[in-house]
Coordinates of C-alpha atoms and ligand atoms in Angstrom, one line a residue:
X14 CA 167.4 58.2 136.0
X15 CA 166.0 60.9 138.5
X16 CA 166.8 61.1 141.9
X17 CA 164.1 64.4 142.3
X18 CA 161.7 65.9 140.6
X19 CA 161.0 69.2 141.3
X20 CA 157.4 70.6 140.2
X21 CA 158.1 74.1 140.1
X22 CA 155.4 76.6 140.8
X23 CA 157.5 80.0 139.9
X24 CA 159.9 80.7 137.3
X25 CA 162.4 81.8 139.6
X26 CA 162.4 78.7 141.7
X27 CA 162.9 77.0 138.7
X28 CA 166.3 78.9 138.0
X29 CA 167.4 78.6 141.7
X30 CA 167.1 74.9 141.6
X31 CA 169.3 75.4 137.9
X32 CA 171.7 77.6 139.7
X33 CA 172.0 74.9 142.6
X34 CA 172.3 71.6 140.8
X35 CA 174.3 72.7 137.6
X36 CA 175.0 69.9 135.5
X37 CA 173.3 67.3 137.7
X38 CA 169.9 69.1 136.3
X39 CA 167.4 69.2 133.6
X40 CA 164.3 71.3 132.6
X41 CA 161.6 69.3 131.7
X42 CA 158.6 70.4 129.3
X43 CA 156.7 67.9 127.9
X44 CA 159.4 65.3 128.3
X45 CA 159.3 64.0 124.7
X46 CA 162.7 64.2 124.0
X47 CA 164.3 64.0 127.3
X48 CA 162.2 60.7 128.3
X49 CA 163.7 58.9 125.9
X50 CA 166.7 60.5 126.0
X51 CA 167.2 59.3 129.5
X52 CA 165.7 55.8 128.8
X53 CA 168.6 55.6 126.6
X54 CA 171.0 56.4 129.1
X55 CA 172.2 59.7 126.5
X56 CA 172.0 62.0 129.8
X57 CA 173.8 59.7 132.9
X58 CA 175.0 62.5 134.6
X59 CA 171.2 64.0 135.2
X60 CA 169.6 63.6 138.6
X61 CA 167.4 66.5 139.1
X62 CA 164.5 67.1 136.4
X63 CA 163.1 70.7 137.1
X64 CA 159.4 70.5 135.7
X65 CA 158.2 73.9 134.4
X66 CA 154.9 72.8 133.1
X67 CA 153.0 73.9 135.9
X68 CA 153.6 77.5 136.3
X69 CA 150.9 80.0 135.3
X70 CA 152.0 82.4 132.3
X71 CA 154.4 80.2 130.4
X72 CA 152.3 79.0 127.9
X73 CA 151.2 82.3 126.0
X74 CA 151.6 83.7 122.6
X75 CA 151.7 86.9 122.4
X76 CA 152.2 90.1 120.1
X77 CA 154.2 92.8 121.7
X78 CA 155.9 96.1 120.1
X79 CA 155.5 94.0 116.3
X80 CA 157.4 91.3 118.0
X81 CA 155.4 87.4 118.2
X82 CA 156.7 86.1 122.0
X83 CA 156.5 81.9 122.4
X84 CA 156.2 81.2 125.9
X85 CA 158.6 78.4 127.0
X86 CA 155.6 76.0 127.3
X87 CA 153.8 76.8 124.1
X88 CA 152.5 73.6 123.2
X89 CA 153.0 72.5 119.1
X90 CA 149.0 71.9 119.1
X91 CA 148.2 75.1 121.0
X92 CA 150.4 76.9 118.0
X93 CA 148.8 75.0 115.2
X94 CA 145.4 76.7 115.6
X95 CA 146.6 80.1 117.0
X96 CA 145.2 82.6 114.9
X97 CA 147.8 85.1 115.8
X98 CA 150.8 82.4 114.6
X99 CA 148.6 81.9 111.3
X100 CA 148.4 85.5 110.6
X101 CA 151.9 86.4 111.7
X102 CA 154.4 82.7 112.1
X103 CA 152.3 81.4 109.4
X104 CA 155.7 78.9 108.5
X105 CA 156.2 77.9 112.2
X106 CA 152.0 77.0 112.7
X107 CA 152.6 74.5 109.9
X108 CA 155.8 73.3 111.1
X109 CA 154.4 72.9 114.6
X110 CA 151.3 71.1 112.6
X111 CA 153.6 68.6 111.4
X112 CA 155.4 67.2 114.5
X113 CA 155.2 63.8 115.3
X114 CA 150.8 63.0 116.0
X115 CA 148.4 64.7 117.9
X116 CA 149.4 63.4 121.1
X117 CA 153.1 64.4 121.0
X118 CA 152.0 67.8 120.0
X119 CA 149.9 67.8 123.4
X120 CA 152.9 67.5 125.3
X121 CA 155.9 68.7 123.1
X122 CA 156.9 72.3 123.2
X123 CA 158.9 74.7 120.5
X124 CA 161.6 75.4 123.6
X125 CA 161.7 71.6 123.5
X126 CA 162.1 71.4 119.9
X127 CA 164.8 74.0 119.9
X128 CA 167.6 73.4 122.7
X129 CA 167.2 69.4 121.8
X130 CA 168.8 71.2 118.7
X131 CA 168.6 68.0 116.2
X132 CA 168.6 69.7 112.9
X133 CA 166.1 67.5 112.0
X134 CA 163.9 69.2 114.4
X135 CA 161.0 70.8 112.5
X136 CA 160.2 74.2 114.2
X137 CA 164.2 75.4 114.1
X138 CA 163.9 75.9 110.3
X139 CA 161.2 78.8 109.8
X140 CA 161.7 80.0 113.4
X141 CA 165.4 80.9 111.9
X142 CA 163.9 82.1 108.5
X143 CA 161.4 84.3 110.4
X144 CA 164.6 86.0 112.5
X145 CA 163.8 84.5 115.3
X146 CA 166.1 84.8 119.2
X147 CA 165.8 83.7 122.3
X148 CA 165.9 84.8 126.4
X149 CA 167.8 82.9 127.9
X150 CA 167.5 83.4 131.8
X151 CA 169.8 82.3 135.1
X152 CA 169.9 83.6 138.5
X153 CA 172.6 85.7 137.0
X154 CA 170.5 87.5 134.4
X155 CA 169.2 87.3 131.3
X156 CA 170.7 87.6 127.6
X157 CA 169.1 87.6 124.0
X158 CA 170.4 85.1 121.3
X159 CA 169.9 84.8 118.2
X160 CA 168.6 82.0 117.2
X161 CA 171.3 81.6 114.2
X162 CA 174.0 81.8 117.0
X163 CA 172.0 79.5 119.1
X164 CA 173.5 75.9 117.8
X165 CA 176.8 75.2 118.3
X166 CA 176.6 71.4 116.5
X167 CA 174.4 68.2 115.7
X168 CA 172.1 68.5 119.7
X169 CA 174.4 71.5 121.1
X170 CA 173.9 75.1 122.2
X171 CA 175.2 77.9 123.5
X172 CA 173.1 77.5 126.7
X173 CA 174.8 76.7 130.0
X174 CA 173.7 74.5 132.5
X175 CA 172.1 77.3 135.0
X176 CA 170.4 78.7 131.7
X177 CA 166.6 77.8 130.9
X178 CA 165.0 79.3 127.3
X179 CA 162.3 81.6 128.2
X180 CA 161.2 83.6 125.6
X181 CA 160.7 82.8 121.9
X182 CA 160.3 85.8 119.3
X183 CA 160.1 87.2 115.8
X184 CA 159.4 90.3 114.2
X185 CA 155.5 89.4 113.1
X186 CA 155.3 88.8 109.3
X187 CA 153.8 91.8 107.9
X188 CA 151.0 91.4 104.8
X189 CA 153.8 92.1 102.1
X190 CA 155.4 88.7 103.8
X191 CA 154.7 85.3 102.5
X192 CA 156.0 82.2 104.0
X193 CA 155.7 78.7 104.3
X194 CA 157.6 75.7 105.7
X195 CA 157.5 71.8 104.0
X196 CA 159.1 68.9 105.0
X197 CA 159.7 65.6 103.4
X198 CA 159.7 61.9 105.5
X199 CA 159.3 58.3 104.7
X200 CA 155.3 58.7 105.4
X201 CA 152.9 61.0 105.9
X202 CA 152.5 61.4 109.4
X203 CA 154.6 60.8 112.4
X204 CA 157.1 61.4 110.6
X205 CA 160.9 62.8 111.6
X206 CA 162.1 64.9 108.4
X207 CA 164.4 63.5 105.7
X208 CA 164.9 67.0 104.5
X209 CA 162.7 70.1 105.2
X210 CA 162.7 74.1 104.3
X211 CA 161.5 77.1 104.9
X212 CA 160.9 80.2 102.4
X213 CA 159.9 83.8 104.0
X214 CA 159.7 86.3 101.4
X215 CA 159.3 90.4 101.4
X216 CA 157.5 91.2 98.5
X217 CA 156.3 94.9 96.5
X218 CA 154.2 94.6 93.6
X219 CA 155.8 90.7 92.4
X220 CA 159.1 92.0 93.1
X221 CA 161.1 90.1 96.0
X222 CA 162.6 93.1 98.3
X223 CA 164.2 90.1 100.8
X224 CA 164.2 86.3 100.7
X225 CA 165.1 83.8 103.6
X226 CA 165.4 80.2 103.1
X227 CA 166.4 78.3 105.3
X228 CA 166.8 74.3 105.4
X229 CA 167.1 71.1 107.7
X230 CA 168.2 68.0 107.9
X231 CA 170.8 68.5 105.6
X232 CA 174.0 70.0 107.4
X233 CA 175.0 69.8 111.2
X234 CA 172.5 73.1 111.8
X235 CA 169.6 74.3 110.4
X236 CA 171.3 76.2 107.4
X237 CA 170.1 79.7 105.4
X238 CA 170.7 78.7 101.4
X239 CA 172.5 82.5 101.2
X240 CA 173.1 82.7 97.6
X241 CA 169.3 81.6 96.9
X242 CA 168.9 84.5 98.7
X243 CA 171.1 86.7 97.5
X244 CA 169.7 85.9 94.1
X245 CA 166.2 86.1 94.7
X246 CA 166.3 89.8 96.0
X247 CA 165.2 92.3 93.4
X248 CA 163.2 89.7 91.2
X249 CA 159.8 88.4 89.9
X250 CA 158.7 84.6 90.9
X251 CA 158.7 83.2 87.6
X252 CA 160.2 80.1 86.5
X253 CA 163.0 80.4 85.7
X254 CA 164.0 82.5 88.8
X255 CA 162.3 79.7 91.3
X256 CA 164.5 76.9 89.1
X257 CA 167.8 78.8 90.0
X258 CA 167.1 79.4 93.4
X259 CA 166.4 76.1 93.9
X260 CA 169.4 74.8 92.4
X261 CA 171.4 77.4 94.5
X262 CA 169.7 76.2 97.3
X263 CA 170.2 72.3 96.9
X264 CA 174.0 73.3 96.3
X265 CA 174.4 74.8 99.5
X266 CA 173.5 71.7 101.1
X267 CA 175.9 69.4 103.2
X268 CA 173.9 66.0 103.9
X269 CA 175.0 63.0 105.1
X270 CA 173.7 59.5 104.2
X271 CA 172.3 57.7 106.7
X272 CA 168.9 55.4 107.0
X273 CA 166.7 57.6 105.9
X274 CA 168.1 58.6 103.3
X275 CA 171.6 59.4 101.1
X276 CA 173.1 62.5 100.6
X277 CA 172.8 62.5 97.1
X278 CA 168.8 62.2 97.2
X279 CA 168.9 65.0 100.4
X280 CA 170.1 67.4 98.3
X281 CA 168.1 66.8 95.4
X282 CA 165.1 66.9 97.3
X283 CA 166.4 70.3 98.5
X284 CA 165.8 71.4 95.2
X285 CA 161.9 69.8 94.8
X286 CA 161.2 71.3 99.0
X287 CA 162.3 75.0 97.6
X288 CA 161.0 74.6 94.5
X289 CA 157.2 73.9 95.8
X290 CA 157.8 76.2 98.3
X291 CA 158.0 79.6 96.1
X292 CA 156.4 78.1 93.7
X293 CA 153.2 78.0 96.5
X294 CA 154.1 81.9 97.2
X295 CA 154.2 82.5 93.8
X296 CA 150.9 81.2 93.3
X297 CA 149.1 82.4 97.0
X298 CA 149.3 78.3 97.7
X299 CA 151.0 78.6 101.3
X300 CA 147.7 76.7 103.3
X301 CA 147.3 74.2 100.9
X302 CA 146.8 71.1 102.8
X303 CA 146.6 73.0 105.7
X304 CA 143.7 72.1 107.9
X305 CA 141.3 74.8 109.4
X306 CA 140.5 73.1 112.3
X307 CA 142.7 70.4 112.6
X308 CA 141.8 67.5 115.4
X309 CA 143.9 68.2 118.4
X310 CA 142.1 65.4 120.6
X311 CA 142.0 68.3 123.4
X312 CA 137.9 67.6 123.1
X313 CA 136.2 70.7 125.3
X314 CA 139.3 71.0 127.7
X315 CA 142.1 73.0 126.8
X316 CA 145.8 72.3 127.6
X317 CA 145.8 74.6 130.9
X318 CA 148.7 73.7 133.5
X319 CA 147.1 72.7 136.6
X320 CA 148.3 75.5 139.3
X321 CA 150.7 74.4 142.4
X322 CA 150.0 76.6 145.6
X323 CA 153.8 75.9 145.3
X324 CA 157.1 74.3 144.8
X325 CA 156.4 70.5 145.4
X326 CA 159.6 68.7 145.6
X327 CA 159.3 65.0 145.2
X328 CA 161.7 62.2 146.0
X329 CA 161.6 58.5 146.1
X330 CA 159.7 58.6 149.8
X331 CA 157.5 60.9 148.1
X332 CA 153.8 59.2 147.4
X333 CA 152.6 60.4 144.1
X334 CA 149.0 61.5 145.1
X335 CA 146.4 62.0 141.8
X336 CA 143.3 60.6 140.4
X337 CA 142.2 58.0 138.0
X338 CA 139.0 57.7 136.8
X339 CA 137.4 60.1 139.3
X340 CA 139.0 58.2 142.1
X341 CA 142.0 59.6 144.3
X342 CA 144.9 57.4 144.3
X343 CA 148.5 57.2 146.1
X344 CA 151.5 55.1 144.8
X345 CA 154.6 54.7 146.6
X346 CA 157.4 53.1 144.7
X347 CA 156.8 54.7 140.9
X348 CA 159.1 58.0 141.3
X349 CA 161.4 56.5 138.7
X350 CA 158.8 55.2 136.4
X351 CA 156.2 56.6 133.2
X352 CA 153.2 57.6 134.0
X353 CA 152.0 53.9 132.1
X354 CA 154.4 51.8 134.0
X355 CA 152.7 53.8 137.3
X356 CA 149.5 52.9 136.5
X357 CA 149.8 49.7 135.0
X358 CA 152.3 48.1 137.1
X359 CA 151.3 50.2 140.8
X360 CA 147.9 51.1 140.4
X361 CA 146.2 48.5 138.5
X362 CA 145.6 50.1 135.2
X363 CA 146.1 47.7 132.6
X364 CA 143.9 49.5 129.8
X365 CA 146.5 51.5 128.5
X366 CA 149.2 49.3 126.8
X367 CA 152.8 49.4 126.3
X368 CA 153.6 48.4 123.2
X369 CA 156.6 50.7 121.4
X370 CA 157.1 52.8 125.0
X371 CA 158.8 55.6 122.5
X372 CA 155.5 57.9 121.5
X373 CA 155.3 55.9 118.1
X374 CA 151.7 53.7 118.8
X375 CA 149.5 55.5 120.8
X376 CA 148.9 52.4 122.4
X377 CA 149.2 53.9 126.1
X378 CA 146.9 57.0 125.7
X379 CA 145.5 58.3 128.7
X380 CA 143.6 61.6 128.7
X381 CA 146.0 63.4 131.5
X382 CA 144.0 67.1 133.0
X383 CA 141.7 66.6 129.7
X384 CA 144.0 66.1 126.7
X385 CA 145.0 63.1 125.2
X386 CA 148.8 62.1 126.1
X387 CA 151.0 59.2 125.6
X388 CA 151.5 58.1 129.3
X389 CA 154.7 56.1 128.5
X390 CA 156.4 59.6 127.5
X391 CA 154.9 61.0 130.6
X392 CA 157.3 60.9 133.7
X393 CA 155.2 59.3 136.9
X394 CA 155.8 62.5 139.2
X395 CA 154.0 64.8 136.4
X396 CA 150.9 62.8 137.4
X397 CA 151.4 64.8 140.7
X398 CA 147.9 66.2 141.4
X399 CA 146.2 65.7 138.1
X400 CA 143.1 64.2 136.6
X401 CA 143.8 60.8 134.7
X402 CA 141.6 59.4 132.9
X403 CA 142.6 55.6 131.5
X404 CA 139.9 53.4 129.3
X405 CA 138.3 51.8 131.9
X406 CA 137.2 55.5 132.8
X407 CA 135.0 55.4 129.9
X408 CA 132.3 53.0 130.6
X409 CA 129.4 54.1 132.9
X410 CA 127.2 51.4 135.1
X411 CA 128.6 48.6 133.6
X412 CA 127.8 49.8 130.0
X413 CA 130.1 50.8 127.1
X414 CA 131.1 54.2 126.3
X415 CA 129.2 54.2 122.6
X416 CA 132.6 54.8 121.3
X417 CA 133.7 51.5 122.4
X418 CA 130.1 49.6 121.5
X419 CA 130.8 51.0 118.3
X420 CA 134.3 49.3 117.9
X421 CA 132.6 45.9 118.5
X422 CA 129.5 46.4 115.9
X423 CA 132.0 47.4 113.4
X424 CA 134.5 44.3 113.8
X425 CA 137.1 46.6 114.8
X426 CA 139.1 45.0 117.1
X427 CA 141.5 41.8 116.5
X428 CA 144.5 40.9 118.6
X429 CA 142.9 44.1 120.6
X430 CA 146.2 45.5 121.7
X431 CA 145.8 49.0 120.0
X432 CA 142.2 49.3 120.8
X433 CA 142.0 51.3 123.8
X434 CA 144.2 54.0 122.4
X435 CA 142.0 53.5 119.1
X436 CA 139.0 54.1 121.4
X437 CA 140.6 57.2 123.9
X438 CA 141.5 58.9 120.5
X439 CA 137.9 58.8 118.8
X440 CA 136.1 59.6 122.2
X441 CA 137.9 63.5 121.9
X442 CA 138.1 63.6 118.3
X443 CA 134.2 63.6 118.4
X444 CA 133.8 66.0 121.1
X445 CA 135.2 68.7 119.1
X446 CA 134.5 67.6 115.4
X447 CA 131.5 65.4 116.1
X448 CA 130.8 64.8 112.2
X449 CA 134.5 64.5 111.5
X450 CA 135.0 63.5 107.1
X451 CA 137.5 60.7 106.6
X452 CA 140.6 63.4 106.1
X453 CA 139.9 64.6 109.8
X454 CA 139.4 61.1 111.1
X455 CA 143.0 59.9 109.3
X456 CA 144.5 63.1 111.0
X457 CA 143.0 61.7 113.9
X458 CA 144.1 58.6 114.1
X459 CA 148.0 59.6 112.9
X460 CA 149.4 58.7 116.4
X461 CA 148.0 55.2 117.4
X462 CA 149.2 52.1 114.9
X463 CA 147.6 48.7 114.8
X464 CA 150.0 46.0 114.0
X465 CA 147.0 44.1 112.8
X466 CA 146.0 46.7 110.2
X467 CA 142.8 46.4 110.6
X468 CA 142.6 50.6 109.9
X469 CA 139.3 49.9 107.4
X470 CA 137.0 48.7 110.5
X471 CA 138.3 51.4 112.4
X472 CA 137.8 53.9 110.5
X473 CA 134.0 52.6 110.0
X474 CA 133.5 52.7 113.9
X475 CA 134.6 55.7 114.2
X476 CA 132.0 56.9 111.4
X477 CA 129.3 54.9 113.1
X478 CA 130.0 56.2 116.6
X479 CA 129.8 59.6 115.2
X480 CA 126.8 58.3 113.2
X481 CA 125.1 57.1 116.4
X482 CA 125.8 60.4 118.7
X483 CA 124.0 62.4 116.4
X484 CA 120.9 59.9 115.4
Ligands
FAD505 C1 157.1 59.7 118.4 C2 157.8 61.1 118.3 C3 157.7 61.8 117.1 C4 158.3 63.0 117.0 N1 158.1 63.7 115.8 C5 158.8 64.9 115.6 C6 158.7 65.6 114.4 O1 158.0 65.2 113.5 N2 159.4 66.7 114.3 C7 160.1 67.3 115.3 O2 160.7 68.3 115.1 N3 160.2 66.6 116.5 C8 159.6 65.4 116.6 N4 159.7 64.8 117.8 C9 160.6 65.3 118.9 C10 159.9 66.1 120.1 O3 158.5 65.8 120.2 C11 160.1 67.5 120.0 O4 161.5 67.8 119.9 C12 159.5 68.3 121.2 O5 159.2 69.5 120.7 C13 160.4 68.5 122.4 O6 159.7 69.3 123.4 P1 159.4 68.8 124.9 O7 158.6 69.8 125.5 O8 158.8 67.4 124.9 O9 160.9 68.8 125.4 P2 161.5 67.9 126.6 O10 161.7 66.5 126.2 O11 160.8 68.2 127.9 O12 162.9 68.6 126.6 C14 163.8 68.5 125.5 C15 165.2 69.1 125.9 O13 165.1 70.5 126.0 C16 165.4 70.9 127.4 N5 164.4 72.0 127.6 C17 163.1 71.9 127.4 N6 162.6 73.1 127.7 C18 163.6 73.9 128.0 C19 163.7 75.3 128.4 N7 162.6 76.1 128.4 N8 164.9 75.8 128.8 C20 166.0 75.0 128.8 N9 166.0 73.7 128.4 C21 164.8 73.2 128.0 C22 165.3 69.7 128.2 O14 166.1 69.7 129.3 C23 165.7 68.6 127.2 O15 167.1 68.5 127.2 C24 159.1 63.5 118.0 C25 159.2 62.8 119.2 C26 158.6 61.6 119.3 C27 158.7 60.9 120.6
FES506 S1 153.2 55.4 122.3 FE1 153.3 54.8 124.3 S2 153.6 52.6 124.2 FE2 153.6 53.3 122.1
FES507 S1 143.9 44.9 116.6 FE1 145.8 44.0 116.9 S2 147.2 45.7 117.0 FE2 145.3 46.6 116.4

């Protein structure tokens, strides 16, 4: 575990403390991967963890010179509804759409998703179909990579230890480009993918002038099927051309088994994944199922890092200063913790629960600076200087938030473990859809599980608190 944790305020003191610590040190974005990774002892070695989540002007997408730029600290939600990434990353908003639940998409980043370099990692797959390379910057300098000659195996890079990603970019899909990225799991949301691909293709009058497909989970890197795309060029989507491509495609795959699934059925649903996929360009079908306005349980806030008048370095002495619930707090004694442990077990929280302490249950939610996060993923120092916001926030003068009165008219609660996640996540859905229809409302709710299964009462309260806020 982590010995300091360094809140950087500028870039470059971010790549000083890299350039000082080497190996001993870790960036940390939304600490999705890396929590969990250290939980599980996977990193020993790391002492340092160099936050970058609070400096200003990381978190931008931008078009520059053709080119789409990804900050380092995009969020996935913030690129699921970017109307620049729809018109030009169209594949990488609906990757980014489909990782893990609303709340790990508050927190997770593409950089993230990238240098953890699992090729079941969603966002590698179009970002490689779309061309994509990355900056990566040291005290040294800087250097473009890429993103093909990024991965070096199953979780390794080319990056060395004073290197941190900071740029992201593509040339921007022009309109004679069509693209679109599926994945396959064991269930519909949540989910880590059993096989998933992405098709970008250049088109003139029917006729396909270039074709990338690329595909992952089934090989130790994201792979490009080549000879799909070799044989696509110069032809019409019909059929019988989508049929061959797709059995090119599935041939060029080199799965293992494991327990999600076996080879054999990896590379035959190679075939179905690129088979949909330009059948759905064929047919103008890319957005299907894609939501306009998914929920992002950001409600009116947006994911803004909170500025640091500077570089706050914080050790075990340090006191972790912030606020719950409108009220400033200071806990000695948590530096190593999450931010759930912190408040549960130091500052006498005990809404939030820990149930799976992994980001599979929602069960800890806390709204952290306005957005709905999963506190167990959250390291304690984070907290440094933000607004919390737990469920006991949520009732005023000794009266329910009607989000929660609604949970007990409807019967919604059993055991009660799950319910103040339950409860956190419905208060923001509603403030920004507050007529949400069923679909929205399952989207909603993809990220908090009740072991009881009572989802049929909880979906009613969360139709009858929306019910009640507008009567
Ligand atoms: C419950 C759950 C469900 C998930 N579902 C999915 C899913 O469906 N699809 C999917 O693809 N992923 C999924 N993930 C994985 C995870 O959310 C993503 O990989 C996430 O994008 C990682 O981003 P992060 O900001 O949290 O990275 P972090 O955890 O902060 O960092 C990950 C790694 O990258 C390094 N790093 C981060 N940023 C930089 C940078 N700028 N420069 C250098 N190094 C950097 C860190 O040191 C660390 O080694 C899931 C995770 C959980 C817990
Ligand atoms: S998601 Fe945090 S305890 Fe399960
Ligand atoms: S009510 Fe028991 S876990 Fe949901």
């Amino acid at each position: 575990m982590w010995k300091t944790y360094i809140l950087a305020a500028h870039l470059e003191d971010a790549l000083q403390a890299l350039a000082e610590h080497g190996e001993r040190a870790r960036i940390v974005a939304g600490a999705t991967d890396l929590m969990l990774e250290l939980e599980r002892k996977v990193r020993p070695h790391v002492e340092v963890l160099i936050d970058v989540t609070r400096i200003p002007g990381l978190n931008e997408i931008m078009l520059k010179d053709g080119w789409v730029h990804i900050g380092p600290t995009v969020l996935h939600s913030q690129a699921e509804v970017s109307p620049l990434l729809r018109q030009h990353g169209f594949p990488l908003a609906q990757a980014c759409w489909g990782v893990g639940s609303p709340q790990i998409r508050n927190r997770g980043t593409i950089a993230g998703n990238l240098v953890t370099a699992s090729p079941a990692n969603d966002t590698i797959v179009p970002l490689m179909a779309l061309g994509a390379r990355v900056t990566l910057r040291s005290v040294r300098g800087e250097r473009i990579v890429p993103l093909r000659e990024f991965y070096t195996g199953v979780r390794r890079t080319v990056m060395q230890p004073d290197e941190m990603l900071t740029d992201i970019a593509f040339p921007a899909m022009q309109p004679n480009q069509r693209g679109v990225f599926l994945k396959m799991g064991l269930r519909k949301a949540q989910v880590i993918s059993v096989v998933s691909a992405a098709a970008v293709l250049t088109l003139e009058d029917g006729v396909v002038q270039a074709a990338k497909i690329t595909l992952g989970a089934v090989a130790p890197t994201i792979i490009h099927a080549l000879e799909a795309e070799a044989f696509l060029q110069g032809r019409r989507l019909d059929e019988a051309t989508i049929a061959e491509a797709a059995r090119l495609a599935a041939e060029a795959a080199r799965p293992i088994d494991d327990l999600r699934a076996s080879a054999d059925y990896r590379r035959k649903m190679v075939g179905v994944l690129v088979r949909r996929a330009l059948q759905r360009i064929a047919e103008g079908r890319e957005a299907e199922d894609f939501p306009e306005k998914p929920p992002l349980l950001w409600g009116k806030a947006r994911p803004q890092p909170r500025p640091l008048a500077e570089t706050v370095v914080l050790t075990e002495e340090t006191p972790i200063r912030f606020r719950v619930n409108g009220r400033e707090v200071s806990v000695q004694g948590a530096f190593r913790k999450s931010l759930l442990r912190m408040l549960r077990e130091e500052a006498g929280f005990t809404g939030p629960k820990e149930a799976c302490a992994e980001g599979e249950c929602g069960a800890c939610e806390v709204f952290m600076d306005g957005v709905a996060v999963l506190s167990c993923l959250v390291p304690a120092p984070r907290a440094y200087g933000a607004e919390v916001v737990t469920v006991e926030g949520l009732a005023q003068d000794g009266k329910l938030h009607a989000v929660q009165q609604a949970f007990v008219e409807a019967g919604a609660v059993q055991c009660g473990f799950c319910t103040p996640g339950f409860v956190m996540t419905t208060v923001k859905l509603l403030e920004e859809h507050p007529h949400p229809d069923r679909e929205t409302i399952q989207h909603a709710l993809s990220g908090n599980l009740c072991r009881c299964t009572g989802y049929y009462k909880i979906v009613r309260a969360v139709e009858k608190a929306a019910q009640e806020a507008s009567s």
